Short mmCIF file of C-alpha atoms in Angstrom, two decimals:
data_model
loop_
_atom_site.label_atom_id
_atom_site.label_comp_id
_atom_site.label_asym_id
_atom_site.label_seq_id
_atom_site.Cartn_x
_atom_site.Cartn_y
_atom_site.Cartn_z
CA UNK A 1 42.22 16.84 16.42
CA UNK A 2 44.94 17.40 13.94
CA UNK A 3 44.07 20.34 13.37
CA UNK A 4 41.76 23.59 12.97
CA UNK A 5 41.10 23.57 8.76
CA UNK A 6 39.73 26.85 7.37
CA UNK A 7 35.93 25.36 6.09
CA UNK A 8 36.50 26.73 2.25
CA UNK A 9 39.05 23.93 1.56
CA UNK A 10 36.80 21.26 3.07
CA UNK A 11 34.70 19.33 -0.27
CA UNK A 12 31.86 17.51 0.45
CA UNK A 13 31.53 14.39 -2.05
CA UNK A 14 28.34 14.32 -4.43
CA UNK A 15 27.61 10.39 -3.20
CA UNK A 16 27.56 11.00 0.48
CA UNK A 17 24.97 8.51 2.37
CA UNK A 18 23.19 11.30 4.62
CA UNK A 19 20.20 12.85 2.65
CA UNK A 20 18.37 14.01 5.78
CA UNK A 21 19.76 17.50 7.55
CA UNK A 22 16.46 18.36 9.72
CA UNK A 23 18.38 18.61 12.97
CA UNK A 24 21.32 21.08 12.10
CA UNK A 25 20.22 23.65 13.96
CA UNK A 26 19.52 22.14 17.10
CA UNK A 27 23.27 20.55 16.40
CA UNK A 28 24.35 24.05 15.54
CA UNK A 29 22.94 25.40 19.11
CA UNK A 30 24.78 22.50 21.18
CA UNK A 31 27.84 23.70 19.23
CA UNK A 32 27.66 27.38 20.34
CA UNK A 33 27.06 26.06 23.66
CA UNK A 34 29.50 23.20 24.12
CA UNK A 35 32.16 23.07 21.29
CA UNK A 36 32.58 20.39 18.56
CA UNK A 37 33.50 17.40 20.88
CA UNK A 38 33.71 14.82 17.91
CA UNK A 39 35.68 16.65 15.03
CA UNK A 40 35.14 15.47 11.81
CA UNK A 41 37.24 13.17 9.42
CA UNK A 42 39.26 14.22 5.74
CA UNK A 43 41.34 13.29 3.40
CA UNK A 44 44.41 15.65 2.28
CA UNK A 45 44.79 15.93 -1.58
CA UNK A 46 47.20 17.06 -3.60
CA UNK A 47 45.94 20.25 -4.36
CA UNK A 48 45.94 21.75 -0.61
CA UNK A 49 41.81 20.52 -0.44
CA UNK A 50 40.49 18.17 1.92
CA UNK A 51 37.76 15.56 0.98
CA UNK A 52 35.31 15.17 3.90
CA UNK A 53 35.28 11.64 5.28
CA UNK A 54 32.69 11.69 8.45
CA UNK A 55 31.14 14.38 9.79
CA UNK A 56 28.63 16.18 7.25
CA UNK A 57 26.51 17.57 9.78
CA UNK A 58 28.29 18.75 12.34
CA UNK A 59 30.57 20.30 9.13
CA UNK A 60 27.14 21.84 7.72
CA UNK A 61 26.22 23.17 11.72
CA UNK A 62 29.42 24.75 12.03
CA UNK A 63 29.03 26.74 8.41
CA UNK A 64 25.61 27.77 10.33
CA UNK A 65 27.66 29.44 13.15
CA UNK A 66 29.60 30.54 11.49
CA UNK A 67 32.81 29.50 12.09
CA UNK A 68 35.66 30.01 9.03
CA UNK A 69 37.97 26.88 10.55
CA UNK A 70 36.62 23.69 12.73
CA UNK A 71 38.69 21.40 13.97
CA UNK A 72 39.50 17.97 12.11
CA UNK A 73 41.03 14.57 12.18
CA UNK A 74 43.43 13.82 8.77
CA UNK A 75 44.01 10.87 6.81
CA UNK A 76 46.94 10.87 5.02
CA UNK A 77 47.66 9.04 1.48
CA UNK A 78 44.03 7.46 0.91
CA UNK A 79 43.54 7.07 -2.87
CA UNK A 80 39.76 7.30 -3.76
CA UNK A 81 38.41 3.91 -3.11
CA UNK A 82 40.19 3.86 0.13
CA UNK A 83 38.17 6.99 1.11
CA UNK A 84 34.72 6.42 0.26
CA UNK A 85 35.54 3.04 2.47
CA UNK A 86 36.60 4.78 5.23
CA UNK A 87 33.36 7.37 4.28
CA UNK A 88 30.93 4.70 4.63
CA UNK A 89 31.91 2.25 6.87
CA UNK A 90 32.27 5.29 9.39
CA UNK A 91 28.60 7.10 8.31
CA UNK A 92 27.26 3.68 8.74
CA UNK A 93 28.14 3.50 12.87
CA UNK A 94 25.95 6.57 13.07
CA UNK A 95 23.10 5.83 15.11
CA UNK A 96 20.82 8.24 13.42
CA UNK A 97 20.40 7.39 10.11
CA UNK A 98 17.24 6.87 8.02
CA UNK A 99 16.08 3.21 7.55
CA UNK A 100 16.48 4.38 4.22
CA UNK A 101 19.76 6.03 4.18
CA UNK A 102 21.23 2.47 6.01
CA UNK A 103 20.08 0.63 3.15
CA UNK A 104 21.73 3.16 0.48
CA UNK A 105 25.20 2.89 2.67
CA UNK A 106 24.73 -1.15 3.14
CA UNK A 107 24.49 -1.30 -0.85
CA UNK A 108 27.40 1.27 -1.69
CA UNK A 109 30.11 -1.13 1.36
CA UNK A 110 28.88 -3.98 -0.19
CA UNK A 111 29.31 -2.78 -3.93
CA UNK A 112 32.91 -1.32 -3.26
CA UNK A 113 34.13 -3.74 -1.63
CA UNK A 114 33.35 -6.57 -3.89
CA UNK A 115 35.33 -3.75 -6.54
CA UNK A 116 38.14 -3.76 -4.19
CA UNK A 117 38.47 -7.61 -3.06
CA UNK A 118 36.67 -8.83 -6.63
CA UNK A 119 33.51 -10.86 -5.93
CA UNK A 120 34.03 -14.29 -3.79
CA UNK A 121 34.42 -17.44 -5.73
CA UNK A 122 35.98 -20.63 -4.21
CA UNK A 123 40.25 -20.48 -4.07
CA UNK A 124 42.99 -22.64 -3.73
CA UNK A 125 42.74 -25.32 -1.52
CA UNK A 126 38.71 -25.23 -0.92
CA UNK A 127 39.24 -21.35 0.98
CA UNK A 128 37.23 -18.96 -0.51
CA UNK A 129 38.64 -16.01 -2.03
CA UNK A 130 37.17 -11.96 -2.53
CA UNK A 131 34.00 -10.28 -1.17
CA UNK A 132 30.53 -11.89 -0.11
CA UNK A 133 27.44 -10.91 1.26
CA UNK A 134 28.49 -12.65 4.21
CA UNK A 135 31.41 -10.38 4.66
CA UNK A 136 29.11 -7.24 4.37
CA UNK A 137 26.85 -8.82 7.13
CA UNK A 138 29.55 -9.25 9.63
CA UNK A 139 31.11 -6.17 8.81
CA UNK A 140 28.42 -3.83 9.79
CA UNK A 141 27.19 -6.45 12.23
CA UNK A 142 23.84 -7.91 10.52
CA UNK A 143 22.43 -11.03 9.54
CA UNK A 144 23.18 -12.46 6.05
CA UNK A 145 19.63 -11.96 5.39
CA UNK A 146 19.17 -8.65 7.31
CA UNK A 147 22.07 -7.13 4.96
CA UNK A 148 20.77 -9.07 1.90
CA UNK A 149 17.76 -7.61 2.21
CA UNK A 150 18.52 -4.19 2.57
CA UNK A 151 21.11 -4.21 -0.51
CA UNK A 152 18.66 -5.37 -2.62
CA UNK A 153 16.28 -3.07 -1.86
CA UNK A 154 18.60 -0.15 -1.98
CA UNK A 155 18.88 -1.65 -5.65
CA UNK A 156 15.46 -1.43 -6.40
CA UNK A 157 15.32 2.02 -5.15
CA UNK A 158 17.41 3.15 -7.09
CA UNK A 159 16.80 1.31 -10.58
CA UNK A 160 13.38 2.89 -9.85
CA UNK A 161 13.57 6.09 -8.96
CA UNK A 162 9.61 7.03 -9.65
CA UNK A 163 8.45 3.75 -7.67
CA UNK A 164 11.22 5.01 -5.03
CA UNK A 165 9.14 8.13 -4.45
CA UNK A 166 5.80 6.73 -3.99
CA UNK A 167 7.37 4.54 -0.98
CA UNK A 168 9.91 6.70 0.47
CA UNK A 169 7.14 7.81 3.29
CA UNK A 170 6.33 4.61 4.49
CA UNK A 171 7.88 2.50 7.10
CA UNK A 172 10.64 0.65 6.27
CA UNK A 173 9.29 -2.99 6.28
CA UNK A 174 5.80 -1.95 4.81
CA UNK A 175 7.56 -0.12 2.13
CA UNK A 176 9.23 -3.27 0.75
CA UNK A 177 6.09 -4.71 0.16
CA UNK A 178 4.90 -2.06 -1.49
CA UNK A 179 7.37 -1.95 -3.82
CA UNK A 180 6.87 -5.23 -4.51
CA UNK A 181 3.29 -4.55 -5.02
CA UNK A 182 3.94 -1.90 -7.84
CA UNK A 183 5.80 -3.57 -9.54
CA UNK A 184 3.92 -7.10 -9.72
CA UNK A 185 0.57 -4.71 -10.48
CA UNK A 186 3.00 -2.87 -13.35
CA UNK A 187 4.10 -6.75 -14.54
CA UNK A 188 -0.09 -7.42 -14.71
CA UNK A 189 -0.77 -4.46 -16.24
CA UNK A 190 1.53 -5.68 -19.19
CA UNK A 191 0.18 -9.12 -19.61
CA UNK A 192 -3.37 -7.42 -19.29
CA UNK A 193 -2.59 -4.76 -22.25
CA UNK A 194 -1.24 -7.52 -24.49
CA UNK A 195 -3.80 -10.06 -23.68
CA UNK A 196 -2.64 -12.35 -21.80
CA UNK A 197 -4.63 -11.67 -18.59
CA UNK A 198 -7.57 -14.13 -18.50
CA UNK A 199 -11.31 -12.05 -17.90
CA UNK A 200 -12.63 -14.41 -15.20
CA UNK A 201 -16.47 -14.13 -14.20
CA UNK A 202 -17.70 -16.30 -11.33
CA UNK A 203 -21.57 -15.66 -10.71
CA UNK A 204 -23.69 -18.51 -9.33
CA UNK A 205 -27.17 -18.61 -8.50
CA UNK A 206 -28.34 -19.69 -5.32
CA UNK A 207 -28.12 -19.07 -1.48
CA UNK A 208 -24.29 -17.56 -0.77
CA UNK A 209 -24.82 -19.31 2.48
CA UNK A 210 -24.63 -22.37 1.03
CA UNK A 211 -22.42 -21.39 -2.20
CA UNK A 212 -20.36 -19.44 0.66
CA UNK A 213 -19.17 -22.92 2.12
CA UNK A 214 -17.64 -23.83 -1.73
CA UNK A 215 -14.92 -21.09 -0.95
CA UNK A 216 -11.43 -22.35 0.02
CA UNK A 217 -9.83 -20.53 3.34
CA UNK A 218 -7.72 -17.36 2.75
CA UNK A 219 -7.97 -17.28 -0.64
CA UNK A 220 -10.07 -13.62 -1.14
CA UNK A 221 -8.37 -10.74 -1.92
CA UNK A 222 -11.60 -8.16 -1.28
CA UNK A 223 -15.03 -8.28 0.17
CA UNK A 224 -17.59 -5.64 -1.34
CA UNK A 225 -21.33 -6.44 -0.03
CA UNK A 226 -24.33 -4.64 -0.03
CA UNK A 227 -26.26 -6.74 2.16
CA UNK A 228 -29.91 -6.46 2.93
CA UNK A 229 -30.87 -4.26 5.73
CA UNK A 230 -34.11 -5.19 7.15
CA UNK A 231 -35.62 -1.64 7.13
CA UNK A 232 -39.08 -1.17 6.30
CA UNK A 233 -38.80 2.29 5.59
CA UNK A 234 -37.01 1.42 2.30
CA UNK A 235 -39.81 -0.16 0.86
CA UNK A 236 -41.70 2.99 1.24
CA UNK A 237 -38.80 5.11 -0.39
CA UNK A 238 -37.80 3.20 -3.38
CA UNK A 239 -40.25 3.47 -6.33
CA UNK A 240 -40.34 0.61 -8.55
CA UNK A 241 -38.34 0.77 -11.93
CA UNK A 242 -39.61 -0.41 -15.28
CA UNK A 243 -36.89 -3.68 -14.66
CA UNK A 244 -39.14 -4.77 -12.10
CA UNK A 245 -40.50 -4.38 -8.49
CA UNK A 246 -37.89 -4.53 -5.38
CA UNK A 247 -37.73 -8.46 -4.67
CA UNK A 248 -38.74 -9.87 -0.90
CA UNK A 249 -34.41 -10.83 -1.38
CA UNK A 250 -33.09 -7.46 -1.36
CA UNK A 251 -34.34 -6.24 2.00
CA UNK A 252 -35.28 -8.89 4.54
CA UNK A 253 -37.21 -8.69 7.40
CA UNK A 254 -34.96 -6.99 10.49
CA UNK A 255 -34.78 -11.07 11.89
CA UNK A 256 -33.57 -12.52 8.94
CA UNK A 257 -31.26 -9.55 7.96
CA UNK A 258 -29.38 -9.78 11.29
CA UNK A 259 -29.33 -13.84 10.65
CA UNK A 260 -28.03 -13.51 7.39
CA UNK A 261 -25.44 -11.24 8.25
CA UNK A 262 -24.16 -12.85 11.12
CA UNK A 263 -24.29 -15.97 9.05
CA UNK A 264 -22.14 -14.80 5.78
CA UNK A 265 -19.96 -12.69 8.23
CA UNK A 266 -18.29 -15.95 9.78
CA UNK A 267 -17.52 -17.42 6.00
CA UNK A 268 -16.14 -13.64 5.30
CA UNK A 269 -13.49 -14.00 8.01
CA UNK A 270 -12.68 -17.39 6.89
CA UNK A 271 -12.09 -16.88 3.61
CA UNK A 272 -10.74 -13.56 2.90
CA UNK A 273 -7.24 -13.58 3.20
CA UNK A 274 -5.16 -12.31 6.09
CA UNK A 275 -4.94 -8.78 6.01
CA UNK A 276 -7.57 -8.20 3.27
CA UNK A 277 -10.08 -5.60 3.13
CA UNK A 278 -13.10 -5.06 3.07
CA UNK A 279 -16.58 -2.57 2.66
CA UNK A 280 -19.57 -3.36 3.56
CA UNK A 281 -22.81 -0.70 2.61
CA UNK A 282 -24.97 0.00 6.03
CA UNK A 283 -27.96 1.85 7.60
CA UNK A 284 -26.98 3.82 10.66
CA UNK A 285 -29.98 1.40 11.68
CA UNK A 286 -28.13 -2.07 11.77
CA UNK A 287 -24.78 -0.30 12.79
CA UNK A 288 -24.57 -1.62 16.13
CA UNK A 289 -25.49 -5.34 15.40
CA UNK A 290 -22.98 -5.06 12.35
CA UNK A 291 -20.09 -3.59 14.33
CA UNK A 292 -21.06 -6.54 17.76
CA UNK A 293 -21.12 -9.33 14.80
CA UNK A 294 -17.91 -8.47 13.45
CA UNK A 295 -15.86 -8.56 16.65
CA UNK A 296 -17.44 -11.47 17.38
CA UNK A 297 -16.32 -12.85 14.18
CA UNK A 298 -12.84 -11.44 14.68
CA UNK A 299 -12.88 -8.94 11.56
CA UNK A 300 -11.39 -5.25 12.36
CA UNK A 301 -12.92 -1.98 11.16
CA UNK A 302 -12.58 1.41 11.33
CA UNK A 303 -14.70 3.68 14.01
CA UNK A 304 -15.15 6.28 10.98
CA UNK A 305 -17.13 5.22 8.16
CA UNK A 306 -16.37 6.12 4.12
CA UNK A 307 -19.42 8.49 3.25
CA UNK A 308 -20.54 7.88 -0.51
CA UNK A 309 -21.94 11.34 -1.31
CA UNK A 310 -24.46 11.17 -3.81
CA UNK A 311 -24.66 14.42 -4.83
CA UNK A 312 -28.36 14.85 -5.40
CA UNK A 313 -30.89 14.37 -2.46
CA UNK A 314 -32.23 11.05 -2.54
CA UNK A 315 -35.48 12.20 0.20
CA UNK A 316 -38.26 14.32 -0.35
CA UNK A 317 -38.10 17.66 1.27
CA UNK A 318 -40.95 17.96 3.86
CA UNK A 319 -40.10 21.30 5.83
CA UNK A 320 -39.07 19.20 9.24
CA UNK A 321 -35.77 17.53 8.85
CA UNK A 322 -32.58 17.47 6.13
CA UNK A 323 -32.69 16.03 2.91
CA UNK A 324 -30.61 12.52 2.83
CA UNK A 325 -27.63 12.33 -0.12
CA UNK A 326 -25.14 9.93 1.15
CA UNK A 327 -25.05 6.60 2.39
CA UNK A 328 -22.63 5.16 4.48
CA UNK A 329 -19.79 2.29 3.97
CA UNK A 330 -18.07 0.06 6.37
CA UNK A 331 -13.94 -0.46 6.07
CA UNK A 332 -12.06 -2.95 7.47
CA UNK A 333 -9.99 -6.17 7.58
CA UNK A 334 -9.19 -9.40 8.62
CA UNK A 335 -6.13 -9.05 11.45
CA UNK A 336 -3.05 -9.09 11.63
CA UNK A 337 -3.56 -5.14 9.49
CA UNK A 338 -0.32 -5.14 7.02
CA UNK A 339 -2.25 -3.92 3.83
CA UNK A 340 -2.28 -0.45 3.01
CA UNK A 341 -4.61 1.19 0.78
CA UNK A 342 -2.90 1.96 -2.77
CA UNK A 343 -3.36 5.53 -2.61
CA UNK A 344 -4.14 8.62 -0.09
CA UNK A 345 -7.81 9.25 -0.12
CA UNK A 346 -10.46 10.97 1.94
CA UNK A 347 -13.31 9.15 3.74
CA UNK A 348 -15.71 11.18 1.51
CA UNK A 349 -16.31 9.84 -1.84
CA UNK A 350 -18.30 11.67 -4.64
CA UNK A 351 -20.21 9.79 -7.13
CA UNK A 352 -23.67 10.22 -8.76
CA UNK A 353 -25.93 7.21 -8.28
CA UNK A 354 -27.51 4.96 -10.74
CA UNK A 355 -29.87 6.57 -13.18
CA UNK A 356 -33.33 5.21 -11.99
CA UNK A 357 -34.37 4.04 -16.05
CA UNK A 358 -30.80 2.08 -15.97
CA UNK A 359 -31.21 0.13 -12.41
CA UNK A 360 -31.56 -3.94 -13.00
CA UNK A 361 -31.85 -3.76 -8.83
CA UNK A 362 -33.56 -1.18 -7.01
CA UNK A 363 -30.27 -0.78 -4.56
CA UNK A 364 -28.04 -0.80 -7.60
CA UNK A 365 -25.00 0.68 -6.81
CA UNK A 366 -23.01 2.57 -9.75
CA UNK A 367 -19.80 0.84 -10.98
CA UNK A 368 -17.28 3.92 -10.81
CA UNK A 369 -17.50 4.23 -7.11
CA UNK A 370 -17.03 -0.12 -6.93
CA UNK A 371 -14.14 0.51 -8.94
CA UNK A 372 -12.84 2.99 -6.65
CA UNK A 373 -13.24 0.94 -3.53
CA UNK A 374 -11.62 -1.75 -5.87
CA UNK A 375 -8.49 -0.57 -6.55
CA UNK A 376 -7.77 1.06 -3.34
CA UNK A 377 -7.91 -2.31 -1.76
CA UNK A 378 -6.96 -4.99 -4.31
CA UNK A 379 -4.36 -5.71 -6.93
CA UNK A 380 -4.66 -6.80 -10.43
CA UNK A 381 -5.88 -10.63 -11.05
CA UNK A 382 -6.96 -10.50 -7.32
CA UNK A 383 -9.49 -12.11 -5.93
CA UNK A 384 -13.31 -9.79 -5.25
CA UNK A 385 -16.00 -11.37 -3.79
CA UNK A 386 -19.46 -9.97 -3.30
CA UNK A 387 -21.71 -12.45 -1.36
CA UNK A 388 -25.21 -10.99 -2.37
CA UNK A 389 -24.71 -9.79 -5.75
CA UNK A 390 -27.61 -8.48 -7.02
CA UNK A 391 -27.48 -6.41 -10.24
CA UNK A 392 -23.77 -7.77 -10.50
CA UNK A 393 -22.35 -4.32 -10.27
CA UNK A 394 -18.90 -5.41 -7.58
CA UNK A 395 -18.50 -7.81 -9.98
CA UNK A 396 -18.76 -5.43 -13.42
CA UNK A 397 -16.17 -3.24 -11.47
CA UNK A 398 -13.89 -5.73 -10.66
CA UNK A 399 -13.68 -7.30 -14.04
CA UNK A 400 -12.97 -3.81 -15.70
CA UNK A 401 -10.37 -3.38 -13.41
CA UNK A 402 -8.73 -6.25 -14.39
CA UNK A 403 -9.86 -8.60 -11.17
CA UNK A 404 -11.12 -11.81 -10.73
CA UNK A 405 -15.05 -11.80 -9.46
CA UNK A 406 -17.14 -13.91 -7.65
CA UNK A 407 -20.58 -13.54 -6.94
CA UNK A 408 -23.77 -15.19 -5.97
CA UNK A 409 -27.09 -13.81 -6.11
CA UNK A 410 -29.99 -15.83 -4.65
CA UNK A 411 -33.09 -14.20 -6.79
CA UNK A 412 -33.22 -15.79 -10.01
CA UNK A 413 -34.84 -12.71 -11.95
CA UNK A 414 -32.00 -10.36 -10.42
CA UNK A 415 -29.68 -12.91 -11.27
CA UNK A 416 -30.20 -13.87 -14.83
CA UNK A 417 -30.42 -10.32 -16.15
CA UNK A 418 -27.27 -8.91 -14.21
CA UNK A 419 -25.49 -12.39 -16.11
CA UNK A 420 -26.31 -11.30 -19.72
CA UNK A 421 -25.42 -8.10 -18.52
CA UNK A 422 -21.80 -9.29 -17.59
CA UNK A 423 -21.31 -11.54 -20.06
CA UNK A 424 -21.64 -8.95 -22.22
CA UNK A 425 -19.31 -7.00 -20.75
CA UNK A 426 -17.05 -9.69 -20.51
CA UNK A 427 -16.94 -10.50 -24.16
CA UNK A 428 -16.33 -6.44 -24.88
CA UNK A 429 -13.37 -6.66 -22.50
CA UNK A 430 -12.19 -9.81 -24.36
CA UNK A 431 -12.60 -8.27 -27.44
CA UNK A 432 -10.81 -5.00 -26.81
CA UNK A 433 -8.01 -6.91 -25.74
CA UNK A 434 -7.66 -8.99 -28.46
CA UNK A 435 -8.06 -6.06 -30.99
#
């Protein structure tokens, strides 16, 4: 070193790279033990101060000693450009930076350097003259598109600070797509509030495993299905509503739930799109055939399921064993996994049921806790499809949210009331955006 420089005249710039400072103390400790064997880098100024060029935390370690000098290397003469250069390009050899912090440093090189060589443009003689992203890339020894894409994403960061923070805990690479994925849901939001978004309703009677086939490959977004479950118990537990008795549709023998299922699971891996989600409603009954039929399929789940807590008992209380109040849900998607869900959530959700006197379908499921499932897994204008639709509820919750349903419901009582149901809706949701 140059020499030992008493710590009160070092100044630590307000636009340093480093925002992380977890390890100082264990740098602190090796310190004590072994000396500073890198010292840091400054600038002398004019007014006796030094600017600190490299070396923030083993500057901020030896403060934690504490020492009152430590021992530094000195640049002589640098105006201020010259030393945030030599700041960066110096911060940026560090091998343990934040993906996040290498993208803020990448944008700030790139930046001042294009202010200190002006921005390339083609010269005399066909040779190109000034700063490119080219030149950043080689500089810090990265790909033209490995460096383009981390200056413009330290650009996003920071022209949204509030989306910034919402993404700042997520892997690098995922949280570039998430960004992405805010701000193309904020851009549909817009066109929704000012009525631009079209309200799309696609509900077809007949058999989905037929109406299945009229799908195109990878082009759903979200697969909510209540499918029958083949359990005869349920016709012995679910009283009849004034809309009607529960149909021979909605429950299946055990043989021809299993066949369905396995059926409609092959056209739900082909045409949900890769990395999609979906939730599928179960009995702890059919668990094991669902679970065998969707590896077979090659669909992915998880070995917990989401627990819908009624909150109200939904069994009669008979001395000898618990009263039921939940039902359980199925989560998964179709591989390779890249989606994330849009928020943090627990696997418990709470949501009253369907009032019995308001049920079009005795298994009726209510349309807030759709619309949660919804817009955890989907965008806006996406793409929800719910092969056995029933009372139309997926599809009430997805057009409220502002996606794009499709549903098919094979009983034609079930099916004509649940569509003057949604049209209804639908022309309310046209109508509120218009007004």
């Amino acid at each position: 070193p140059d020499e030992s420089i008493p710590i009160h005249l070092i100044k630590i710039g307000k636009t340093r790279g480093r925002k992380n400072f977890k390890n100082i103390l264990d740098l602190r400790d090796s310190i004590k033990k072994h000396g500073l064997i890198n010292p840091i880098t400054v600038s002398r100024k004019p007014d006796g101060t030094y600017l600190l060029i490299a070396g923030e935390c083993r500057l901020l370690a030896a403060i934690k000693i504490p020492w009152t000098k430590v021992p530094c290397y000195i640049k002589e003469n640098l105006n201020a450009m010259q030393e945030k250069e030599l700041e960066l390009e110096e911060n940026l050899q560090r091998t343990n930076l934040s993906p996040y912090e290498e993208c803020d440093l990448m944008e700030q090189i790139d930046t001042l350097k294009k202010e200190i060589h002006g921005h390339k443009t083609p010269g005399r003689g066909g040779k190109e003259e000034g700063w490119g992203i080219g030149d950043t890339a080689k500089l810090t020894n990265r790909s033209i598109g490995q460096a383009s894409q981390q200056i413009n994403f330290a650009k996003k960061l920071k022209a949204r600070p509030d989306v910034a923070d919402r993404v700042k805990k997520l892997p690098l690479k995922h949280a570039m797509k998430e960004f992405d994925r805010i701000l193309e849901a904020e851009r549909l939001e817009r066109l929704r509030d000012a009525g631009h978004l079209e309200v799309s309703l696609d509900f077809r009677f007949g058999d989905a495993k037929v109406l299945m086939q009229t799908i195109e490959d990878s082009t759903v977004d979200l697969v909510v299905w209540d499918p029958p479950y083949g359990i005869d118990e349920l016709e012995k537990t679910t009283s009849d509503t004034k809309s009607g008795k529960m149909k021979a549709a909605d429950n299946l023998s055990q043989k021809d739930a299993i066949d369905l299922m396995v059926e409609l699971l092959m056209e739900v891996e082909r045409v949900l799109k890769p990395g999609a989600h979906f939730y599928i409603f179960f009995s702890f009954n059919n668990l094991n055939d669902l679970e065998k039929n969707l590896t077979i399929v090659g669909l992915e789940f998880s070995d917990v399921p989401i627990i819908w807590d009624k909150q109200t008992s939904t069994t009669i209380f008979k001395g000898y064993n618990f009263m039921s109040g939940y039902e359980p849900i199925l989560y998964g998607w179709k591989p390779p996994r890249g989606k994330r869900l849009s928020k943090s959530c627990k696997n418990i959700i709470q949501c009253k049921g369907v009032p019995k006197k308001e049920k079009l379908h005795a298994f009726e499921k209510p349309v807030e806790l759709l619309a949660n499932l919804i817009k955890l897994s989907s965008n806006l204008n996406d793409i929800v499809l719910d092969p056995t639709a029933g009372s139309g509820s997926t599809l009430s919750a997805a057009m409220q949210t502002g996606r794009r349903p499709i549903g098919f419901e094979i009983d034609k009582e079930h099916y004509l009331r649940a569509l003057v149901r949604l049209q209804e809706e639908q022309e309310e949701i046209k109508g509120a955006a218009d007004g």
